[in-house]
Amino acid sequence: MVALMPKLLFLGDIVGKPGRDAVIKRLPQLRQDWALDFVVANGENSAAGAGISGAIARDLFAAGVDAITLGDHVWDQRGFEDEIKSLDKLCRPANLPVNCPGRTYVIIEKAGYKLAVFTVLGRQFMNNTKADCPFLCSDKLLRELKGQANAFLVEIHAEATSEKIAIGWYLDGRAGLVVGTHTHVPTADAAILPRGTAYLTDAGMCGPYASVLGREVRPVLGRFLDGMPRKFDVATEDVRLSGALVELTPDGAASHIELITVRLSP
């Protein structure tokens, strides 16, 4: 029997060991407390703040993450271009060149309700100039996946808020959720758009908030002040989980969205 109003939790960028440990520790209880049907997480910063490994992905799956999305740091960990082939519930950005390894989407299912998930990279102020147009790539995937899922989650991994907002409006009525990632700062604009799509410009991050986007403050300040290169270690304090809690409808729209924050340490 299809779940009538499935609950979806999307978790923003998991940053380093503090972020992934927090997800692993808290997610099993959150799934129970919030009666979650689907959990999707961006894992592209989960390995020391840049990239992901197969071992980390499997740990996140074991903790209750149903699908993992990635972003512009997808290839930062050595050898992941080979590991990604064996991870069937993990997808790399769909608008990377077609010869890149890995899946461009995943479909997850609960009680007969199928959710298709994919990510597109933005192109404004992003370093990856090889990415195709995120708007046209989304069009293509939505056409190809029509009839294969009850609802669609489209993640826009982008720097520019204008690009994220624009793609939200562009996909209104065609996706259950359009959610932004990459900038690690949760935004206060969670809303249901006129045609039924839940939208949030940035889901924030799962990681240390006493930081500069998850990195230790002092070296980042030093780089801004004198321009000298420094190692940006992942910070450790004020760890929180941040994301979007969404209720989907049988016809693939959304009836509710809210930004959630769970604090784990002072």
C-alpha positions as a printed NumPy array, in Angstrom:
array([[  0.   ,   0.   ,   0.   ],
       [  1.351,   3.437,  -0.939],
       [  2.068,   5.754,   1.992],
       [ -0.419,   8.6  ,   1.606],
       [  1.704,  11.423,   3.038],
       [  5.314,  10.261,   3.303],
       [  7.725,  12.303,   5.419],
       [ 11.086,  13.227,   3.941],
       [ 14.131,  14.575,   5.751],
       [ 16.801,  16.167,   3.6  ],
       [ 20.076,  16.83 ,   5.453],
       [ 22.427,  19.575,   4.275],
       [ 26.124,  19.077,   3.535],
       [ 27.717,  16.674,   6.044],
       [ 31.049,  18.247,   7.026],
       [ 33.91 ,  16.089,   8.248],
       [ 33.989,  13.698,  11.175],
       [ 31.878,  15.931,  13.46 ],
       [ 29.105,  16.043,  10.883],
       [ 29.074,  12.375,   9.983],
       [ 29.375,  11.279,  13.638],
       [ 26.383,  13.485,  14.464],
       [ 24.3  ,  11.943,  11.694],
       [ 25.289,   8.418,  12.677],
       [ 24.531,   9.102,  16.347],
       [ 21.228,  10.938,  16.036],
       [ 19.546,   9.801,  12.853],
       [ 18.218,   6.437,  14.098],
       [ 16.281,   8.181,  16.875],
       [ 15.143,  11.008,  14.585],
       [ 13.746,   8.48 ,  12.122],
       [ 11.674,   7.003,  14.923],
       [ 10.653,  10.282,  16.593],
       [  9.592,  11.976,  13.348],
       [  8.208,   8.832,  11.665],
       [ 10.43 ,   9.426,   8.655],
       [  9.845,   7.503,   5.452],
       [ 12.831,   8.878,   3.507],
       [ 16.174,  10.376,   4.522],
       [ 18.419,  11.93 ,   1.875],
       [ 21.725,  13.597,   2.752],
       [ 24.383,  15.52 ,   0.879],
       [ 27.647,  13.779,   1.74 ],
       [ 30.121,  15.658,  -0.419],
       [ 32.102,  17.153,   2.492],
       [ 31.958,  14.141,   4.792],
       [ 35.573,  12.99 ,   4.333],
       [ 37.787,  15.523,   6.151],
       [ 35.634,  18.323,   4.74 ],
       [ 36.151,  17.501,   1.056],
       [ 34.644,  14.546,  -0.772],
       [ 33.442,  11.171,   0.447],
       [ 34.732,   7.608,   0.554],
       [ 32.981,   4.313,   0.056],
       [ 33.484,   3.419,   3.719],
       [ 31.868,   6.667,   4.898],
       [ 28.957,   6.217,   2.504],
       [ 28.311,   2.721,   3.846],
       [ 28.426,   4.006,   7.447],
       [ 25.823,   6.648,   6.592],
       [ 23.592,   4.083,   4.9  ],
       [ 23.869,   1.814,   7.956],
       [ 22.774,   4.729,  10.185],
       [ 19.551,   5.181,   8.206],
       [ 20.377,   7.456,   5.253],
       [ 18.443,   6.127,   2.259],
       [ 20.237,   8.091,  -0.469],
       [ 23.375,  10.238,  -0.659],
       [ 23.892,  13.148,  -3.021],
       [ 27.177,  14.844,  -3.898],
       [ 28.426,  18.152,  -5.3  ],
       [ 31.482,  19.88 ,  -6.695],
       [ 33.847,  17.961,  -4.346],
       [ 32.691,  14.608,  -5.695],
       [ 36.173,  13.513,  -6.863],
       [ 38.268,  14.996,  -4.023],
       [ 39.028,  11.655,  -2.348],
       [ 41.591,   9.544,  -4.183],
       [ 40.125,   6.437,  -5.759],
       [ 36.483,   7.407,  -5.296],
       [ 35.973,   7.39 ,  -9.059],
       [ 36.265,   3.598,  -8.764],
       [ 34.36 ,   3.192,  -5.498],
       [ 31.336,   5.148,  -6.706],
       [ 30.423,   2.403,  -9.162],
       [ 29.447,   0.021,  -6.348],
       [ 27.272,   2.494,  -4.393],
       [ 23.788,   2.084,  -5.832],
       [ 22.043,   4.601,  -3.547],
       [ 24.506,   7.418,  -4.156],
       [ 24.421,   9.824,  -7.092],
       [ 26.94 ,  12.322,  -8.409],
       [ 25.789,  15.612,  -9.975],
       [ 23.71 ,  14.783, -13.032],
       [ 25.05 ,  17.615, -15.187],
       [ 28.687,  16.534, -15.088],
       [ 30.068,  15.15 , -18.373],
       [ 28.377,  11.906, -19.405],
       [ 31.65 ,   9.949, -19.283],
       [ 32.036,  10.572, -15.528],
       [ 31.437,   7.428, -13.455],
       [ 28.531,   7.061, -11.07 ],
       [ 24.768,   7.334, -11.188],
       [ 22.972,  10.515, -12.194],
       [ 19.932,   9.719, -10.033],
       [ 18.625,   7.221,  -7.495],
       [ 15.11 ,   5.988,  -6.799],
       [ 14.214,   4.988,  -3.261],
       [ 10.96 ,   3.364,  -2.162],
       [  8.898,   3.076,   1.012],
       [  5.55 ,   1.282,   1.242],
       [  5.074,   1.49 ,  -2.516],
       [  5.883,   5.217,  -2.763],
       [  8.877,   5.919,  -5.007],
       [ 11.034,   9.034,  -4.664],
       [ 13.505,   9.917,  -7.431],
       [ 16.511,  11.964,  -6.315],
       [ 19.077,  13.88 ,  -8.34 ],
       [ 21.463,  16.811,  -7.993],
       [ 22.521,  19.473, -10.458],
       [ 25.495,  21.8  , -10.059],
       [ 24.998,  25.518, -10.455],
       [ 27.284,  27.393, -12.834],
       [ 27.373,  30.915, -11.356],
       [ 30.607,  31.533,  -9.383],
       [ 31.382,  27.805,  -9.35 ],
       [ 34.772,  26.372, -10.26 ],
       [ 33.455,  23.391, -12.202],
       [ 33.038,  24.842, -15.673],
       [ 32.413,  21.372, -17.17 ],
       [ 28.867,  21.221, -15.794],
       [ 26.024,  21.442, -18.298],
       [ 23.075,  23.791, -17.82 ],
       [ 21.295,  22.73 , -14.581],
       [ 17.921,  23.869, -15.908],
       [ 18.093,  21.837, -19.119],
       [ 19.626,  18.85 , -17.336],
       [ 16.715,  18.868, -14.871],
       [ 14.274,  18.985, -17.781],
       [ 15.944,  15.98 , -19.381],
       [ 15.959,  13.846, -16.242],
       [ 12.368,  14.683, -15.338],
       [ 11.303,  13.603, -18.836],
       [ 13.318,  10.39 , -18.669],
       [ 12.048,   9.458, -15.206],
       [  8.392,  10.269, -15.841],
       [  6.252,   7.404, -14.649],
       [  9.069,   5.797, -12.657],
       [  8.489,   7.682,  -9.382],
       [  5.666,   9.233,  -7.373],
       [  7.717,  12.34 ,  -6.501],
       [ 11.006,  14.03 ,  -7.327],
       [ 13.661,  15.625,  -5.131],
       [ 15.908,  17.998,  -7.057],
       [ 18.957,  19.367,  -5.276],
       [ 20.651,  22.466,  -6.68 ],
       [ 24.243,  22.547,  -5.439],
       [ 25.178,  26.131,  -6.179],
       [ 26.865,  29.287,  -4.931],
       [ 24.438,  31.94 ,  -6.171],
       [ 21.139,  32.289,  -4.326],
       [ 19.627,  33.782,  -7.473],
       [ 20.399,  30.611,  -9.43 ],
       [ 18.896,  28.426,  -6.707],
       [ 15.73 ,  30.522,  -6.457],
       [ 15.362,  30.622, -10.234],
       [ 15.505,  26.848, -10.566],
       [ 12.957,  26.53 ,  -7.752],
       [ 10.478,  28.599,  -9.766],
       [ 11.454,  26.793, -12.969],
       [ 10.632,  23.39 , -11.46 ],
       [  7.556,  24.459,  -9.488],
       [  4.851,  21.883, -10.048],
       [  7.275,  19.279, -11.369],
       [  9.2  ,  18.338,  -8.198],
       [  8.079,  17.635,  -4.665],
       [ 11.162,  19.352,  -3.253],
       [ 13.78 ,  21.668,  -4.72 ],
       [ 16.493,  22.303,  -2.141],
       [ 19.777,  24.176,  -2.29 ],
       [ 23.113,  23.123,  -0.833],
       [ 26.811,  24.102,  -1.026],
       [ 26.888,  27.396,   0.901],
       [ 26.456,  25.68 ,   4.309],
       [ 24.286,  28.482,   5.747],
       [ 20.613,  27.61 ,   6.386],
       [ 18.183,  30.092,   4.886],
       [ 14.837,  31.307,   6.241],
       [ 12.78 ,  30.983,   3.052],
       [ 11.224,  27.51 ,   3.3  ],
       [  7.946,  27.669,   1.385],
       [  5.469,  25.79 ,  -0.746],
       [  5.51 ,  27.428,  -4.181],
       [  2.214,  28.11 ,  -6.007],
       [  2.152,  24.84 ,  -7.966],
       [  2.998,  22.64 ,  -4.989],
       [  6.787,  22.357,  -4.887],
       [  8.5  ,  22.661,  -1.499],
       [ 11.492,  25.004,  -1.757],
       [ 14.48 ,  26.027,   0.415],
       [ 17.462,  28.028,  -0.837],
       [ 19.982,  26.323,   1.451],
       [ 19.525,  23.462,   3.897],
       [ 22.637,  24.428,   5.856],
       [ 25.178,  21.87 ,   6.983],
       [ 25.525,  18.981,   9.376],
       [ 28.677,  19.897,  11.225],
       [ 30.403,  22.446,  13.474],
       [ 28.795,  25.894,  13.436],
       [ 31.482,  27.585,  15.582],
       [ 33.47 ,  27.869,  12.384],
       [ 33.671,  29.457,   8.968],
       [ 31.5  ,  27.126,   6.89 ],
       [ 32.755,  24.171,   8.928],
       [ 36.439,  25.108,   9.059],
       [ 38.496,  26.382,  11.988],
       [ 38.094,  30.144,  12.314],
       [ 41.712,  31.275,  12.877],
       [ 43.334,  29.985,   9.65 ],
       [ 40.424,  31.26 ,   7.557],
       [ 40.729,  34.706,   9.125],
       [ 44.469,  34.645,   8.478],
       [ 43.922,  33.837,   4.817],
       [ 41.486,  36.742,   4.475],
       [ 43.907,  39.121,   6.204],
       [ 47.175,  38.345,   4.427],
       [ 46.365,  35.952,   1.581],
       [ 48.936,  33.374,   2.684],
       [ 48.043,  29.704,   2.214],
       [ 46.98 ,  27.747,   5.281],
       [ 45.493,  24.364,   6.061],
       [ 41.782,  24.697,   6.79 ],
       [ 41.065,  21.957,   9.323],
       [ 37.475,  20.985,  10.078],
       [ 36.242,  22.68 ,  13.264],
       [ 34.752,  20.732,  16.171],
       [ 32.467,  22.982,  18.247],
       [ 28.7  ,  23.648,  18.219],
       [ 27.791,  20.633,  16.123],
       [ 24.302,  20.697,  14.609],
       [ 22.228,  18.826,  12.09 ],
       [ 20.45 ,  21.087,   9.63 ],
       [ 18.033,  20.287,   6.852],
       [ 14.505,  20.335,   5.529],
       [ 11.577,  18.303,   6.825],
       [  8.989,  17.844,   4.089],
       [  5.63 ,  16.123,   3.84 ],
       [  4.81 ,  14.826,   0.364],
       [  1.419,  14.138,  -1.191],
       [  0.245,  11.12 ,  -3.214],
       [  0.447,  13.142,  -6.45 ],
       [  4.09 ,  14.124,  -5.907],
       [  3.615,  17.651,  -4.557],
       [  4.381,  18.855,  -1.024],
       [  1.996,  19.896,   1.726],
       [  4.552,  21.063,   4.298],
       [  8.192,  22.146,   4.596],
       [ 10.19 ,  23.45 ,   7.521],
       [ 13.844,  24.118,   8.218],
       [ 15.042,  21.935,  11.076],
       [ 18.085,  22.312,  13.316],
       [ 19.193,  19.779,  15.904],
       [ 22.004,  20.918,  18.193],
       [ 24.308,  18.213,  19.521],
       [ 26.937,  20.121,  21.482],
       [ 27.263,  23.606,  23.046]])
